[in-house]
N, C-alpha and C. Protein backbone atom coordinates (compact mmCIF):
# COMPACT_ATOMS: atom_id res chain seq x y z
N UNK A 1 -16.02 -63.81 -137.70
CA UNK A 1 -14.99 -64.75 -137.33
C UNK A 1 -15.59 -66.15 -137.30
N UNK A 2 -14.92 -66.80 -137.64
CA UNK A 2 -15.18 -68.19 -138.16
C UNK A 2 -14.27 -69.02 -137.53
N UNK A 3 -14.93 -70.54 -136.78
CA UNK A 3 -13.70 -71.61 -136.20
C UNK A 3 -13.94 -72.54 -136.69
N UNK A 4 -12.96 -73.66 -137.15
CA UNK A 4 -13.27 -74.58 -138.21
C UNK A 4 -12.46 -75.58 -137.53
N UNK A 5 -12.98 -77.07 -137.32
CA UNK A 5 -12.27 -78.02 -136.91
C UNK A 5 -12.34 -79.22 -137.72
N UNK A 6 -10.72 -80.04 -137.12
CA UNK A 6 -10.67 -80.77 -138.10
C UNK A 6 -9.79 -81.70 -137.60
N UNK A 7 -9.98 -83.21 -137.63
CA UNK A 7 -9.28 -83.93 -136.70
C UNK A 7 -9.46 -85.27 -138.14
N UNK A 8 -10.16 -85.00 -139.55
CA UNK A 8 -10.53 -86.06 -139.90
C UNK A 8 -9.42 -86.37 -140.85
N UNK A 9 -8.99 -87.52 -141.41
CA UNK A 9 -8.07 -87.82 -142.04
C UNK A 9 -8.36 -88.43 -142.89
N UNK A 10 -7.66 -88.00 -144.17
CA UNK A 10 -8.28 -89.18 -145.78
C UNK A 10 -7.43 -90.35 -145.58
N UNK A 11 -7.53 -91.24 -146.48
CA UNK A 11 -7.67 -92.90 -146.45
C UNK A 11 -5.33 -92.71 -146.71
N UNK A 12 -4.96 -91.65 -147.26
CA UNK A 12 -3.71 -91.54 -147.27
C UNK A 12 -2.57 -90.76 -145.83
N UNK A 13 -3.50 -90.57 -144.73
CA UNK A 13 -3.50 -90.06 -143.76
C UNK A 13 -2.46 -88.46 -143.60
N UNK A 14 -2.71 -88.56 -145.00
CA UNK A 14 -2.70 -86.33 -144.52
C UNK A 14 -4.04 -85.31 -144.44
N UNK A 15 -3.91 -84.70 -144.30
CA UNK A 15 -5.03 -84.00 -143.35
C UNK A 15 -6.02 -83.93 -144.11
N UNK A 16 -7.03 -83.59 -143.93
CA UNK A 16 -7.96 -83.31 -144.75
C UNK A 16 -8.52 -81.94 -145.29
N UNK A 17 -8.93 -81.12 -146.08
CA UNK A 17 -9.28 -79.57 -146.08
C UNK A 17 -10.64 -79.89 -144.60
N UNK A 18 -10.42 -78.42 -144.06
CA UNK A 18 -11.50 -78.04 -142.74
C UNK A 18 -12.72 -78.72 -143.72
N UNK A 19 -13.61 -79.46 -141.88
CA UNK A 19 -14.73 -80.20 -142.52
C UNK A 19 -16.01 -78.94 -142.94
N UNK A 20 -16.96 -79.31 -143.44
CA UNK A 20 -18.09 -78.57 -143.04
C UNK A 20 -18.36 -77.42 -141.54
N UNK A 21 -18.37 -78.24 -140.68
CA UNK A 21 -18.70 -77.81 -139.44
C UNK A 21 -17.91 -76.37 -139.39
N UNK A 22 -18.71 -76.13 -138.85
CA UNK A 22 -17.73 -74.51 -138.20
C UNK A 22 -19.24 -73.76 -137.76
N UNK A 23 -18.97 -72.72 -137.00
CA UNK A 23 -19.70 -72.02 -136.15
C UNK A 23 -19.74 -70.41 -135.74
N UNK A 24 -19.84 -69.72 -135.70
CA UNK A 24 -19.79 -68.23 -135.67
C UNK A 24 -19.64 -68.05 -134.52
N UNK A 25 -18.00 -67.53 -134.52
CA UNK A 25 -17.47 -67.47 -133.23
C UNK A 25 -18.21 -66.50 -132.07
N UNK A 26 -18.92 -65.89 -132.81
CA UNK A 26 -19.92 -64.50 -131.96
C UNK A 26 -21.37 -65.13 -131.50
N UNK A 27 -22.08 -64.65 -130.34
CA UNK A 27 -22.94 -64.70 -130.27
C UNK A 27 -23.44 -63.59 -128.85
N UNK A 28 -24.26 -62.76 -129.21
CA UNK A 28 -24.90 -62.10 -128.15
C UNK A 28 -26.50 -62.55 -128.13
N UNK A 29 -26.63 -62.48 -126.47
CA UNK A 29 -27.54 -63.21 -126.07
C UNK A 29 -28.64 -62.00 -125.19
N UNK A 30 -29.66 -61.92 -125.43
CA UNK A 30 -30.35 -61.21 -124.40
C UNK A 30 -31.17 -62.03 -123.23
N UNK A 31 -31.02 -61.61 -122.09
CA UNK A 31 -32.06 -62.40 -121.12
C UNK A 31 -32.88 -61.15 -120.92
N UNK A 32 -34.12 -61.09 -121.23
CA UNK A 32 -35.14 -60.42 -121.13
C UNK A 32 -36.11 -60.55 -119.71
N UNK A 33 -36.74 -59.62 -119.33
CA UNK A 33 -37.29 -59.89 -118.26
C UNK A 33 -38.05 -58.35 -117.99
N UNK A 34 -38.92 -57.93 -117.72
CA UNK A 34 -39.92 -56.95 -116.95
C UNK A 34 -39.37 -55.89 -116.16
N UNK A 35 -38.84 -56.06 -114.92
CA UNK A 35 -37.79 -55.35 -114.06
C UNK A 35 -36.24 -55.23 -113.99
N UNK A 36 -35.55 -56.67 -114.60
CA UNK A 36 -34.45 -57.00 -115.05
C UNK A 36 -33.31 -56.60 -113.45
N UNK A 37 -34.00 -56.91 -112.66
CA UNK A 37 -33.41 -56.79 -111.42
C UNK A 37 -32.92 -58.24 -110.50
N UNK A 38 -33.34 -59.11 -111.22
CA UNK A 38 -33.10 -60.90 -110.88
C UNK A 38 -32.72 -61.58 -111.56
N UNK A 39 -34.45 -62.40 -111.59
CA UNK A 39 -33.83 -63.31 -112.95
C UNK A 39 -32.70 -63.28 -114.26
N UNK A 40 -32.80 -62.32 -114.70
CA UNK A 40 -32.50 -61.70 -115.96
C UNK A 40 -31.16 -61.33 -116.04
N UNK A 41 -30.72 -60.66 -114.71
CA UNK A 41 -29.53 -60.55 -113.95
C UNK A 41 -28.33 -61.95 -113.53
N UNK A 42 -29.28 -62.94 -113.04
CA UNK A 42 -28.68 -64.26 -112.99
C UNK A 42 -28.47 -64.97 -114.37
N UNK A 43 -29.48 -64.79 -115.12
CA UNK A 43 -29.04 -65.57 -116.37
C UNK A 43 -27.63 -64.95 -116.65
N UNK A 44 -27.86 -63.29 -116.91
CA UNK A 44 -26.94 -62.46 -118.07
C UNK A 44 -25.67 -63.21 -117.11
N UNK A 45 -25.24 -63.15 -115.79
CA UNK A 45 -24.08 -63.53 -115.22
C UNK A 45 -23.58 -64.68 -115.27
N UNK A 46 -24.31 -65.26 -115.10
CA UNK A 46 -24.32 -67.07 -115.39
C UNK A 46 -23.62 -67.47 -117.11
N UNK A 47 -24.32 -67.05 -117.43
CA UNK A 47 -24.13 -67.38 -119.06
C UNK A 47 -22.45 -66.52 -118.96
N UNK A 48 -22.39 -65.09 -118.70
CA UNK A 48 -21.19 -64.87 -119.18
C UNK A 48 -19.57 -65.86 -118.45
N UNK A 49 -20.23 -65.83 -117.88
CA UNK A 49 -19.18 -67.07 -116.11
C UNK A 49 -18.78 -68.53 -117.43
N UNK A 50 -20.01 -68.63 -117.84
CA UNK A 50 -19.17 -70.25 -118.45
C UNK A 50 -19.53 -70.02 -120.03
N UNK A 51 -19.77 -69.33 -120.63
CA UNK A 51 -19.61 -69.25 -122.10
C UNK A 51 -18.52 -69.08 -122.53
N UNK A 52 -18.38 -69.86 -123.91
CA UNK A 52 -16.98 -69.81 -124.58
C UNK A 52 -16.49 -68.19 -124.78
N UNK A 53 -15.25 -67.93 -124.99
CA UNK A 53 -14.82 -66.68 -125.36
C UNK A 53 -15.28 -65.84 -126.90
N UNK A 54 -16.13 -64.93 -126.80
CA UNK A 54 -16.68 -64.13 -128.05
C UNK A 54 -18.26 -64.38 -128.19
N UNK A 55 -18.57 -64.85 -127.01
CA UNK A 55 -20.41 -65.57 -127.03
C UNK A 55 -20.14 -63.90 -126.04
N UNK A 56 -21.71 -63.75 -125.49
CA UNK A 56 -21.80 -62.31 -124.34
C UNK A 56 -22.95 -62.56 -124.27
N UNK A 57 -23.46 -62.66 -122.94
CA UNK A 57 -25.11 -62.22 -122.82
C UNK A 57 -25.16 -60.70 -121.87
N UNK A 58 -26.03 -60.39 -122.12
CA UNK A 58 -26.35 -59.35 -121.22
C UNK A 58 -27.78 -59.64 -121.18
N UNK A 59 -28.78 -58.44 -120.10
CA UNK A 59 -29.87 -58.35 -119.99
C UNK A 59 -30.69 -57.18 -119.85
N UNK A 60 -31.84 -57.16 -119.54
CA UNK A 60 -32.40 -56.06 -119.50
C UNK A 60 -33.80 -55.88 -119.49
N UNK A 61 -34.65 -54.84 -119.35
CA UNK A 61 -35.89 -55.07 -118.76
C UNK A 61 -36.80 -53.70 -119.68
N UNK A 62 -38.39 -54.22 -119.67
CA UNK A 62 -39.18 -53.91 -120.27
C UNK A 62 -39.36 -52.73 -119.34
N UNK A 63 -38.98 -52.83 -118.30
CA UNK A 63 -39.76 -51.82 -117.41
C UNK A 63 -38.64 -51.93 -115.69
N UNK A 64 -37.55 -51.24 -116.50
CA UNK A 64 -36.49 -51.59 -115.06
C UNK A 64 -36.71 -51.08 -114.01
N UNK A 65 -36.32 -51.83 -113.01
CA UNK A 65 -36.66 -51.32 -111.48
C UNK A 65 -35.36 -49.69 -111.53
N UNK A 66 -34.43 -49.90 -112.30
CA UNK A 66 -33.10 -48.97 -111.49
C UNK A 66 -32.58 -49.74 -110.95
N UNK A 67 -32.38 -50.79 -110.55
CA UNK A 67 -31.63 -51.56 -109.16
C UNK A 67 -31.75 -52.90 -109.50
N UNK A 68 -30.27 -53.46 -109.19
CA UNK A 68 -30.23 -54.62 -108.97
C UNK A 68 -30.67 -55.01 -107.40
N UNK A 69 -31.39 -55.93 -107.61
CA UNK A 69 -31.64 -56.88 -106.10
C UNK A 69 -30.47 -57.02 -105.65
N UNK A 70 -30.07 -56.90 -104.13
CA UNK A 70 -28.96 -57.29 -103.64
C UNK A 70 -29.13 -58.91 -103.22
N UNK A 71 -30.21 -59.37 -103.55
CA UNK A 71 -29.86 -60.94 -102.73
C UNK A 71 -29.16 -61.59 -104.24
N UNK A 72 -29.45 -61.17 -105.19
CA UNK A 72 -28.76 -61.41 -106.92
C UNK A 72 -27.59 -61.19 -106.94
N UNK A 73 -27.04 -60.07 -106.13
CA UNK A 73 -25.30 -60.11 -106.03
C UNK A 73 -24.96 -60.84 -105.38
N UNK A 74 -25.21 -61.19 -104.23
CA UNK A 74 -25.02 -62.15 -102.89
C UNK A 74 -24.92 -63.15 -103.45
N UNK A 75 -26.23 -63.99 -103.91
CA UNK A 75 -26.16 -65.24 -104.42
C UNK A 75 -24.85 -65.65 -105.77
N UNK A 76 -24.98 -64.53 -106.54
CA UNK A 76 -23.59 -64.45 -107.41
C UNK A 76 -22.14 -64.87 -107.00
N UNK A 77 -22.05 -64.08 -105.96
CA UNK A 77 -20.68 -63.58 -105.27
C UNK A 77 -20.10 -65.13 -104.44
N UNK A 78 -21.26 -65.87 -103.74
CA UNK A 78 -21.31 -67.05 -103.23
C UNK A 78 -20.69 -68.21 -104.24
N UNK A 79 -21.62 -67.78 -105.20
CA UNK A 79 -21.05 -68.81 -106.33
C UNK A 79 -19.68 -68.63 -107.33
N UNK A 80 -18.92 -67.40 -107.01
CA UNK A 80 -18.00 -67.12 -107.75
C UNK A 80 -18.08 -66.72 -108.82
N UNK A 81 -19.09 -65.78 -109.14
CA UNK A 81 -19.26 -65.33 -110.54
C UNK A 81 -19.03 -64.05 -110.62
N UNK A 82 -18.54 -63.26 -111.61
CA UNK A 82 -18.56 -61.87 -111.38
C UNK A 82 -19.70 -61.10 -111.85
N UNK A 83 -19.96 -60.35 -110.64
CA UNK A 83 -20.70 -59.00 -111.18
C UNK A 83 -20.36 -57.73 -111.66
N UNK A 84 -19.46 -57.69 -112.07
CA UNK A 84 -18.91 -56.54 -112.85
C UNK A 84 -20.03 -55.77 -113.83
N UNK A 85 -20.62 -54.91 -113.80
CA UNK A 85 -21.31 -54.09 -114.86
C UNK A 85 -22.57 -54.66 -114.80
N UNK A 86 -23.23 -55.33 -113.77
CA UNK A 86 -24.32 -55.57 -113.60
C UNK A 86 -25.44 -54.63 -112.74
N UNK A 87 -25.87 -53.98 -114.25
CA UNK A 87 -27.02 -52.74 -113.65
C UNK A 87 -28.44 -53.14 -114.19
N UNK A 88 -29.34 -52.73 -113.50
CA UNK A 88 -31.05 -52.98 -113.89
C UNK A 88 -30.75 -51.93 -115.30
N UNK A 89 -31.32 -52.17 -116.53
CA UNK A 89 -31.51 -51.34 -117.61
C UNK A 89 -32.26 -51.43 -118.56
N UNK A 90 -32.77 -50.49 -119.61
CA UNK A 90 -33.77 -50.80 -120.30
C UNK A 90 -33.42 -51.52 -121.87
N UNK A 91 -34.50 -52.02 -122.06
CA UNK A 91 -34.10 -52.73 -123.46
C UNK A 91 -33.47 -51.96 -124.52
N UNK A 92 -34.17 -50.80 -123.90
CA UNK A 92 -33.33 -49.32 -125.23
C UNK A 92 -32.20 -49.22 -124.69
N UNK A 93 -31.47 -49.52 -123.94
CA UNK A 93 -30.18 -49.16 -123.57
C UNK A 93 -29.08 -50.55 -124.22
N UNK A 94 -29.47 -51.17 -125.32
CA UNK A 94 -28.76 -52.25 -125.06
C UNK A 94 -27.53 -51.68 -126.80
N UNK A 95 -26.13 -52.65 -126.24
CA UNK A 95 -24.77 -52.14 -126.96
C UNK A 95 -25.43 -52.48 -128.07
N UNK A 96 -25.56 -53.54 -128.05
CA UNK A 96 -25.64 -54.49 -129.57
C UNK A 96 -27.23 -55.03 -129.73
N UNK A 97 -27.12 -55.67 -130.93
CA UNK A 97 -28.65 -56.03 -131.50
C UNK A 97 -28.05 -58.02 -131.06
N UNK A 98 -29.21 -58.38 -130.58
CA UNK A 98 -29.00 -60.09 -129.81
C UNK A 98 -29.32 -60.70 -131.09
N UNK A 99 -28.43 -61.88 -130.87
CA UNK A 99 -28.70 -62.74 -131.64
C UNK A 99 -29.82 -63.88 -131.51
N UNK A 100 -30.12 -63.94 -130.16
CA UNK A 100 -30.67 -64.79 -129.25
C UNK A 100 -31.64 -63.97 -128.34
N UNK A 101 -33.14 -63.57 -128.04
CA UNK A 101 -33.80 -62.84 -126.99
C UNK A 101 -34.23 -64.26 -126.09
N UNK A 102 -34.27 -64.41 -124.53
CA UNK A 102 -34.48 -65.55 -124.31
C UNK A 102 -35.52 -64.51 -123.20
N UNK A 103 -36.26 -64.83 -122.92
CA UNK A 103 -37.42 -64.14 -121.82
C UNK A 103 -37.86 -65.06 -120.47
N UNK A 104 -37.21 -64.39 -118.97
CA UNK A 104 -37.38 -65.12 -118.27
C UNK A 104 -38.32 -64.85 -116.95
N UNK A 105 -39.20 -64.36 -118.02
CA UNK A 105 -40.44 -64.04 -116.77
C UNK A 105 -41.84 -63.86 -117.45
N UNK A 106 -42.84 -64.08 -117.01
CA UNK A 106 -44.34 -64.38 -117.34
C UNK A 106 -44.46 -63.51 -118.06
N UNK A 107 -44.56 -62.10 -117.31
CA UNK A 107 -45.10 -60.59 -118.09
C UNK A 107 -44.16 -60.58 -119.23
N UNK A 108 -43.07 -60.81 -119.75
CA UNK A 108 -42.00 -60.70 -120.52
C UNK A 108 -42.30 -61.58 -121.70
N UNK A 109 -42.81 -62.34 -121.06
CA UNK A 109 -43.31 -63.82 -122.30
C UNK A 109 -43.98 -62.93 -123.59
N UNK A 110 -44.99 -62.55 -123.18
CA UNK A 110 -46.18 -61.43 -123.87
C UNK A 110 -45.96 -60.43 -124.50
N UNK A 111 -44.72 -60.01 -124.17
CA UNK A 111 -44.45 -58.55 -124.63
C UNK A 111 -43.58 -58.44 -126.29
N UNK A 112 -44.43 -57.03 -127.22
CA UNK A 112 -43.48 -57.50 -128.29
C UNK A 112 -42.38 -56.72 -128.14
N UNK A 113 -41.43 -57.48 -128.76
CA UNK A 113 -40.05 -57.10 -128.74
C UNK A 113 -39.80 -55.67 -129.40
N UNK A 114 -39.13 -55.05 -129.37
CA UNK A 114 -38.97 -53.95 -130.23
C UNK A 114 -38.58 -53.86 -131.60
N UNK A 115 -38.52 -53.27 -132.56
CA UNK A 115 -38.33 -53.87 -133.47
C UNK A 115 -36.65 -54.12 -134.30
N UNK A 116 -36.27 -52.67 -133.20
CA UNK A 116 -34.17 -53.21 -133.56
C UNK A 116 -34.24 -54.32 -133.59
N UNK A 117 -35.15 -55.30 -132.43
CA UNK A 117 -34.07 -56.47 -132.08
C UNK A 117 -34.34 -57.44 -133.65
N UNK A 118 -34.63 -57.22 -134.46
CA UNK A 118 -34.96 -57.32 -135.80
C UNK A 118 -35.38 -59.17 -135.59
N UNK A 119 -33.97 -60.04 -136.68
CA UNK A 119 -34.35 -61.25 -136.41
C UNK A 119 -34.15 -62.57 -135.56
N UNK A 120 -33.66 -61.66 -134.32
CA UNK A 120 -33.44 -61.98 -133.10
C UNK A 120 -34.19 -64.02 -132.98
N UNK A 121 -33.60 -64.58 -132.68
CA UNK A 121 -34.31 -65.92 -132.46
C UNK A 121 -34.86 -65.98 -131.04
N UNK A 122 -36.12 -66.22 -130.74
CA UNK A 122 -36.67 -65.76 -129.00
C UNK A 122 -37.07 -66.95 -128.60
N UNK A 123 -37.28 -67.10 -127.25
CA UNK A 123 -37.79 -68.36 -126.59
C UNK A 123 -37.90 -67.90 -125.21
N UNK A 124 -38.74 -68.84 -124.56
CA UNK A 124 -38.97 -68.33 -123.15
C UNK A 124 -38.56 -69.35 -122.23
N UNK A 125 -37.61 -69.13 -121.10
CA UNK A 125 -37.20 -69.53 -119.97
C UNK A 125 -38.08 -69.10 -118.56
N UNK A 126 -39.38 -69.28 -118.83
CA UNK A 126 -40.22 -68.59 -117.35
C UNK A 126 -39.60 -69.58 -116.20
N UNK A 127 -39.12 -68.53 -114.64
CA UNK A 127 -38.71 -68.91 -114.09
C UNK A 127 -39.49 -67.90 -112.41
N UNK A 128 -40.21 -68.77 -111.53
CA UNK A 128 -40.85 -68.00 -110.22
C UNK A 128 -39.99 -66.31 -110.02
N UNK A 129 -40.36 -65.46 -110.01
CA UNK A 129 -39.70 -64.56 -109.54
C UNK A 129 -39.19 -64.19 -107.86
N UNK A 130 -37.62 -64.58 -107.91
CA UNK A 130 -37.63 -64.48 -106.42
C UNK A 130 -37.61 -63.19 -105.31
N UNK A 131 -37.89 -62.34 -106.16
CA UNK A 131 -38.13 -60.91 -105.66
C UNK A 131 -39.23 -60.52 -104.88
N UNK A 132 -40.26 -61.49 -105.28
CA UNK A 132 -41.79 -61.56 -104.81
C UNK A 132 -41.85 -62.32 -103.75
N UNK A 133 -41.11 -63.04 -103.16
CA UNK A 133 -40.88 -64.20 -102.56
C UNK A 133 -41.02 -63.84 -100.77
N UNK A 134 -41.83 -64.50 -100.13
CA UNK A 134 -41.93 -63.88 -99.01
C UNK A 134 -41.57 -64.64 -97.78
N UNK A 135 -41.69 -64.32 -96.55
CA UNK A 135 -41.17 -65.40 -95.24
C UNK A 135 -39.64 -65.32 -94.35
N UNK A 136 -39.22 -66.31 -94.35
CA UNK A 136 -37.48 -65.68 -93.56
C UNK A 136 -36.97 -65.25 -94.64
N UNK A 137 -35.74 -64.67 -93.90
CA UNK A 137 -34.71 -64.50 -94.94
C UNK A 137 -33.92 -65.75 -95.41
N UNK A 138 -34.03 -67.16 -94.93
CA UNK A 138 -33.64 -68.47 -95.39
C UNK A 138 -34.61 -69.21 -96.35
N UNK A 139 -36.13 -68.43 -96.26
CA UNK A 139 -36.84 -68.95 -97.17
C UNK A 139 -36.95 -68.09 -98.83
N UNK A 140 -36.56 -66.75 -98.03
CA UNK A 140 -36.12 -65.79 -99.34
C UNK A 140 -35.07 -66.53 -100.28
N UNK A 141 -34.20 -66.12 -99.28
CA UNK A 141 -32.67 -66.97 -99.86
C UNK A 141 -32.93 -68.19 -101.07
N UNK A 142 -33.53 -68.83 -100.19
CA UNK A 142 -33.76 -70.24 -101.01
C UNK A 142 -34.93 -70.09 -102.10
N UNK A 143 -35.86 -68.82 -102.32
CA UNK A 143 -36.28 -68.74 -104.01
C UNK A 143 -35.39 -68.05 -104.61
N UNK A 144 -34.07 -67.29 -103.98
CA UNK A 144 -33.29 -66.97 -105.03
C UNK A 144 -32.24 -68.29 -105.64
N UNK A 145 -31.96 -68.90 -104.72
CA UNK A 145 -30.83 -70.05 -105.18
C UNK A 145 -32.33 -70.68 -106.28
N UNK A 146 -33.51 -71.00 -105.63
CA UNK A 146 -34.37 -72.27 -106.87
C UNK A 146 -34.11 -71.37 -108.00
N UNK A 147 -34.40 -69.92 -108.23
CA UNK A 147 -34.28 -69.15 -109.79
C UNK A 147 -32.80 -69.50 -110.32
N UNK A 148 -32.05 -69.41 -109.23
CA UNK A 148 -30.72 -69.38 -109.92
C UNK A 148 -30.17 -71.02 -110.36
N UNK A 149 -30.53 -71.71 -109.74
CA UNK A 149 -30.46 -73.54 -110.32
C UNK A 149 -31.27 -73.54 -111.29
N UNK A 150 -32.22 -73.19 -111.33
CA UNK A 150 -32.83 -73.20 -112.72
C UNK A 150 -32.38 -72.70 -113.90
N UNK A 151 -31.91 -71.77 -114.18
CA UNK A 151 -30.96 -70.80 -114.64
C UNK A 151 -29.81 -71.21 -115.08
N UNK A 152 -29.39 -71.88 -113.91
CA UNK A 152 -28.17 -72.95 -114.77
C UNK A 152 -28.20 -73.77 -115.21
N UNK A 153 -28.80 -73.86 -115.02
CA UNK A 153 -28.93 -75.63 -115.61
C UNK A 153 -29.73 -75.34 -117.20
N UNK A 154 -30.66 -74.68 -117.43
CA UNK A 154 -30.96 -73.95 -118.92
C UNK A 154 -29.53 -73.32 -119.69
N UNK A 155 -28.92 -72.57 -118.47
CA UNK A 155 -27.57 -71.88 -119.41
C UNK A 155 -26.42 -73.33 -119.60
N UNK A 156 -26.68 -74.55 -119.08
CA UNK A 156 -25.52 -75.17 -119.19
C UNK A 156 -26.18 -76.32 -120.27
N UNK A 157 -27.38 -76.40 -120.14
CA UNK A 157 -27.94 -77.16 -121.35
C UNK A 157 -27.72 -76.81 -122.93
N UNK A 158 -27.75 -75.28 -122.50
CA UNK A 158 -27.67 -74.43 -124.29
C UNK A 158 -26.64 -74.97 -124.17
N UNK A 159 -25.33 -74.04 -124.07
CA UNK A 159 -23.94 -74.34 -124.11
C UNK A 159 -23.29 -75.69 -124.30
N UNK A 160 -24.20 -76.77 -123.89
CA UNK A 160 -24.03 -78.66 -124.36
C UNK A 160 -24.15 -78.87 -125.86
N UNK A 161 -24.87 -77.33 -126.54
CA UNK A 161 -25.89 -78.58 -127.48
C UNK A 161 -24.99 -78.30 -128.78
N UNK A 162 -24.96 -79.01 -129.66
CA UNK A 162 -23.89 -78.64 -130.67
C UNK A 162 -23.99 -78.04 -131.43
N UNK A 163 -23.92 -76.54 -131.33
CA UNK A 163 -23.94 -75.24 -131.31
C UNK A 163 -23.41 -74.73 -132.70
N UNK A 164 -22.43 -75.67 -133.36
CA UNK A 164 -22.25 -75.27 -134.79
C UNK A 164 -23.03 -75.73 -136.31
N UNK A 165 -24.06 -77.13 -135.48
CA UNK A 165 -25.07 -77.51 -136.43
C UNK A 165 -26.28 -76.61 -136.25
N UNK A 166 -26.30 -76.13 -134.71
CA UNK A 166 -27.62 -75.64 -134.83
C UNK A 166 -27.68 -74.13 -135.05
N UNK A 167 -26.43 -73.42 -135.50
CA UNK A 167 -26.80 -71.89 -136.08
C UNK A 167 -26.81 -71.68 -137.25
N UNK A 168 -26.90 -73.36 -137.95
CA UNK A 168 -27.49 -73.18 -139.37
C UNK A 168 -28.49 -73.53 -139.64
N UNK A 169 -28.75 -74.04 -138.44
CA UNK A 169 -30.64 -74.67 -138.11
C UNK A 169 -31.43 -74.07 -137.10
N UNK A 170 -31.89 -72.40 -138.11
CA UNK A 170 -32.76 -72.11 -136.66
C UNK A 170 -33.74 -72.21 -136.42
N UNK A 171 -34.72 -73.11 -137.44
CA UNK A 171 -35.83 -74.05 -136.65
C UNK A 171 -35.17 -75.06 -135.21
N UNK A 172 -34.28 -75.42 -135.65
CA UNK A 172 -33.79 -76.73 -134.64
C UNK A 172 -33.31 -75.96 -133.42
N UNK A 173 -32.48 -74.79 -133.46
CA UNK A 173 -32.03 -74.03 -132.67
C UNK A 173 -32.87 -73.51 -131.63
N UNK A 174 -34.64 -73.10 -132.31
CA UNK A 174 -35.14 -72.60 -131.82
C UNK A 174 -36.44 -73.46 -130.97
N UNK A 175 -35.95 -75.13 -131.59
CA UNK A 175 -36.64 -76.04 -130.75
C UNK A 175 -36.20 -76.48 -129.25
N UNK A 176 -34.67 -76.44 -129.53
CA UNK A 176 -33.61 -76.93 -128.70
C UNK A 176 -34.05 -75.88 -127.42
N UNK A 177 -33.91 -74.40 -127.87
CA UNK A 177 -34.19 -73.36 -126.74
C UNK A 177 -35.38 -73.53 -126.14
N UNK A 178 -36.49 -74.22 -126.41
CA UNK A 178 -37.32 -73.99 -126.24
C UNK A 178 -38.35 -75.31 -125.22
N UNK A 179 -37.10 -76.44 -125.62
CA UNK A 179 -37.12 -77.72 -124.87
C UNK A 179 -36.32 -77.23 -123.55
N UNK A 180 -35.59 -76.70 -123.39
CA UNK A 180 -34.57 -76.12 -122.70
C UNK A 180 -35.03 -74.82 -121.16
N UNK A 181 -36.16 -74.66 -122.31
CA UNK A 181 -36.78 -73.54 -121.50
C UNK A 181 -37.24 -74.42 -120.50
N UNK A 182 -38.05 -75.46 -120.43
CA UNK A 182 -39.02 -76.47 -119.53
C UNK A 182 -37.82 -77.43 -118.87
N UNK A 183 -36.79 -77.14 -118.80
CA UNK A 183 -36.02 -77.39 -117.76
C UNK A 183 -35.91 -77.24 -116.43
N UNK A 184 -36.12 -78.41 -115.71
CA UNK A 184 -36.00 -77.79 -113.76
C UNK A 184 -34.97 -79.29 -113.22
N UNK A 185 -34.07 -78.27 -112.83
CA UNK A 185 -33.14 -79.13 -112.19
C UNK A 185 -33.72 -79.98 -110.75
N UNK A 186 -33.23 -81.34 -110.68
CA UNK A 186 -33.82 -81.88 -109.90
C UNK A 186 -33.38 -81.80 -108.38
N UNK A 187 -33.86 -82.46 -107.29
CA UNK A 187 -34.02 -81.65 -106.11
C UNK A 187 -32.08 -82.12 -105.51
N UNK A 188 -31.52 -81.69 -105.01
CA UNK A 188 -29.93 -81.39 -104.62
C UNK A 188 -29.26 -81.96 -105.92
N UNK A 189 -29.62 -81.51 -106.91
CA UNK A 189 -28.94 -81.02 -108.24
C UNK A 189 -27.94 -79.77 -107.85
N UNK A 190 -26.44 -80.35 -107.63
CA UNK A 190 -25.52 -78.72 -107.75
C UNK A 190 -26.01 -77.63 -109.27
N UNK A 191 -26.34 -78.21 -109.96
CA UNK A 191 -26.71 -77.53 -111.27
C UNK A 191 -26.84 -76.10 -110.80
């Protein structure tokens, strides 16, 4: 499926045939991650919450815990996002082959991909793991919100960038992700 826009007008002001531009209305996204019980979890939700209609991320883990973190639903649920079908799972369990592998954790960085995910475009989003995170439960809390501002603000940067030049440019595509990755929202950034 194909979307084609067109607002430009010849010098006799009837329409013009659709420009160049257009974009592949599909895109599946993997957020990769080790345990796939957090991070990986916040991206896949995040991304699906504000992506255009026919984009999908999901996620999944090299080595799943079984379990989603409950402070990952919490923090979700706060923010109005749905968790619908959000389970810890393994990379072999995934519907579809990604168009996009994005990896958001250290050990994950390193790891090779399998080889379904064939010519998957990858990049890394390393982000503190807030699972590890120790002290109150207000200081817990608050490394899950820093993973999850981070997180958005990477998922709202992709989604900015103009997305129908760059899936014919996946050098550029794969620079953009990758500038994107070294993203940290700044300090009372709603991001």
């Amino acid at each position: 499926m194909f979307l084609y826009f067109s607002n430009h007008r010849i010098s006799s002001g009837t329409r013009s045939p659709p420009p160049i531009e257009r974009f592949d209305a599909t895109m599946n996204i993997l957020f990769l991650c080790t345990g796939n019980s957090c991070r990986s979890i916040l991206a896949e939700a995040t991304f699906n919450h504000l992506a255009p209609p026919g984009w999908k991320a999901m996620s999944a883990g090299s080595q799943p815990t079984g379990q989603v973190n409950p402070r990952s639903i919490a923090l979700l649920a706060r923010e109005g996002i749905a968790t619908d079908g959000c389970r810890s799972k393994s990379w072999d369990d995934l519907p579809v082959t990604p168009d996009i592998v994005v990896t958001v954790c250290a050990s994950a960085a390193g790891e090779t991909c399998p080889a379904y995910l064939g010519p998957a475009l990858r990049s890394h989003w390393g982000v503190e793991d807030p699972a590890h995170a120790t002290g109150t439960d207000a200081e817990i809390d608050a490394a899950f919100t820093t993973a999850y501002r981070i997180l958005r603000a990477r998922v709202e940067a992709f989604l900015a960038l103009p997305l129908g030049n760059l899936q014919r440019d996946r050098p550029g595509l794969k620079a953009e992700l990758d500038r994107i990755g070294a993203l940290v929202p700044h300090e009372g950034n709603d991001a």
